[in-house]
C-alpha positions as MATLAB code, in Angstrom:
seq = 'MRLKSAIWVAAYIRRCHIEGAFAAVRRRGAEEAGTIFVKLNRLDGTAELFGPAPQSVFDHARPADRLFSRCLDEQPAPESKIEERLARELRFDPDAWILEVEDRGGRHFLDQVLA';
ca = [
    -117.005  125.195 -165.834;
    -114.646  127.245 -167.994;
    -112.636  130.160 -166.599;
    -113.704  133.641 -167.611;
    -111.622  135.019 -170.458;
    -110.180  137.829 -168.326;
    -108.930  135.388 -165.679;
    -107.447  133.020 -168.278;
    -105.665  135.936 -169.994;
    -104.170  137.208 -166.718;
    -102.858  133.735 -165.846;
    -101.453  133.192 -169.350;
     -99.605  136.512 -169.379;
     -98.168  135.769 -165.953;
     -96.936  132.373 -167.165;
     -95.237  133.969 -170.189;
     -93.471  136.472 -167.937;
     -92.347  133.720 -165.556;
     -90.868  131.834 -168.528;
     -88.931  134.957 -169.570;
     -91.033  136.079 -172.538;
     -92.767  139.416 -172.977;
     -96.560  139.201 -173.270;
     -99.239  141.871 -173.383;
    -102.913  142.398 -174.080;
    -103.167  144.230 -177.400;
    -106.947  144.316 -177.379;
    -109.242  143.645 -174.483;
    -112.297  141.579 -175.333;
    -115.435  140.469 -173.547;
    -114.728  139.827 -169.865;
    -116.804  136.662 -169.529;
    -116.387  134.628 -172.690;
    -114.507  136.580 -175.352;
    -112.645  134.600 -177.984;
    -108.867  134.677 -177.431;
    -106.239  134.963 -180.172;
    -102.529  134.693 -179.391;
     -99.987  136.212 -181.766;
     -96.495  134.805 -181.282;
     -94.034  137.410 -182.548;
     -90.655  135.816 -183.316;
     -88.979  139.257 -183.529;
     -87.601  138.527 -187.005;
     -90.507  139.808 -189.105;
     -92.450  136.557 -188.785;
     -95.160  135.454 -186.403;
     -97.628  132.668 -185.659;
    -101.299  132.999 -184.794;
    -103.272  130.720 -182.498;
    -107.013  130.833 -181.992;
    -109.793  128.673 -180.622;
    -109.755  125.119 -181.939;
    -112.720  124.358 -184.203;
    -115.591  122.470 -182.587;
    -115.050  119.613 -185.029;
    -111.944  118.516 -183.086;
    -113.931  117.804 -179.908;
    -115.134  114.243 -179.483;
    -118.604  114.630 -178.002;
    -118.446  117.122 -175.194;
    -116.849  120.517 -175.049;
    -113.634  120.309 -172.984;
    -113.305  122.283 -169.763;
    -109.977  123.804 -170.847;
    -109.469  126.117 -173.798;
    -108.052  124.376 -176.837;
    -106.076  126.281 -179.467;
    -105.074  125.604 -183.037;
    -102.886  127.404 -185.544;
    -104.921  129.842 -187.620;
    -102.709  129.729 -190.715;
    -101.136  126.784 -192.506;
     -97.977  128.767 -193.166;
     -96.170  128.904 -189.828;
     -94.328  131.102 -189.185;
     -95.830  133.651 -191.561;
     -94.953  137.255 -192.370;
     -96.289  139.579 -189.675;
     -98.378  141.476 -192.235;
    -100.295  138.282 -193.040;
    -101.000  137.705 -189.336;
    -102.236  141.281 -188.915;
    -104.568  140.901 -191.915;
    -106.056  137.760 -190.378;
    -106.513  139.476 -187.009;
    -108.314  142.394 -188.684;
    -110.709  139.932 -190.377;
    -111.339  138.128 -187.088;
    -112.131  141.418 -185.320;
    -114.622  142.398 -188.021;
    -116.348  139.058 -187.415;
    -116.059  139.123 -183.590;
    -115.525  142.582 -182.053;
    -115.492  141.047 -178.534;
    -112.307  139.040 -179.184;
    -109.114  139.372 -177.162;
    -105.743  139.760 -178.872;
    -102.629  138.819 -176.921;
     -99.095  139.182 -178.210;
     -96.130  137.152 -177.005;
     -92.573  138.002 -178.061;
     -90.173  135.071 -178.059;
     -87.289  134.460 -180.476;
     -87.397  130.739 -179.686;
     -91.006  130.422 -180.833;
     -92.346  129.301 -177.453;
     -96.088  129.943 -177.221;
     -96.788  128.498 -173.732;
    -100.207  127.192 -174.776;
    -100.724  123.794 -173.175;
    -103.560  122.702 -175.422;
    -102.577  123.267 -179.066;
    -104.139  121.035 -181.694;
    -102.707  120.931 -185.208;
];
């Protein structure tokens, strides 16, 4: 059984803080199963965006843990490009969560990142 989005978000933000990075919820999504996007702000005008991994990467069964993949091929990308992508995602899924992590070293703290 997968953790509720709100619980996963709280644990992720706590982990970022423990590791010495700033993290915050920019937009609160659906409590139970909202899609989660993580913007990694490198504090130099560039950022990276991570979102749910596409279902095509799963073998046969859906994994219990959340899997993430990079949303843009160009990584890191200008922040404006990341914000445009987030706006498109929110038009498609208004229940999505947006988290922002600030780390000059580019650490995202996501255990399950594919591609």
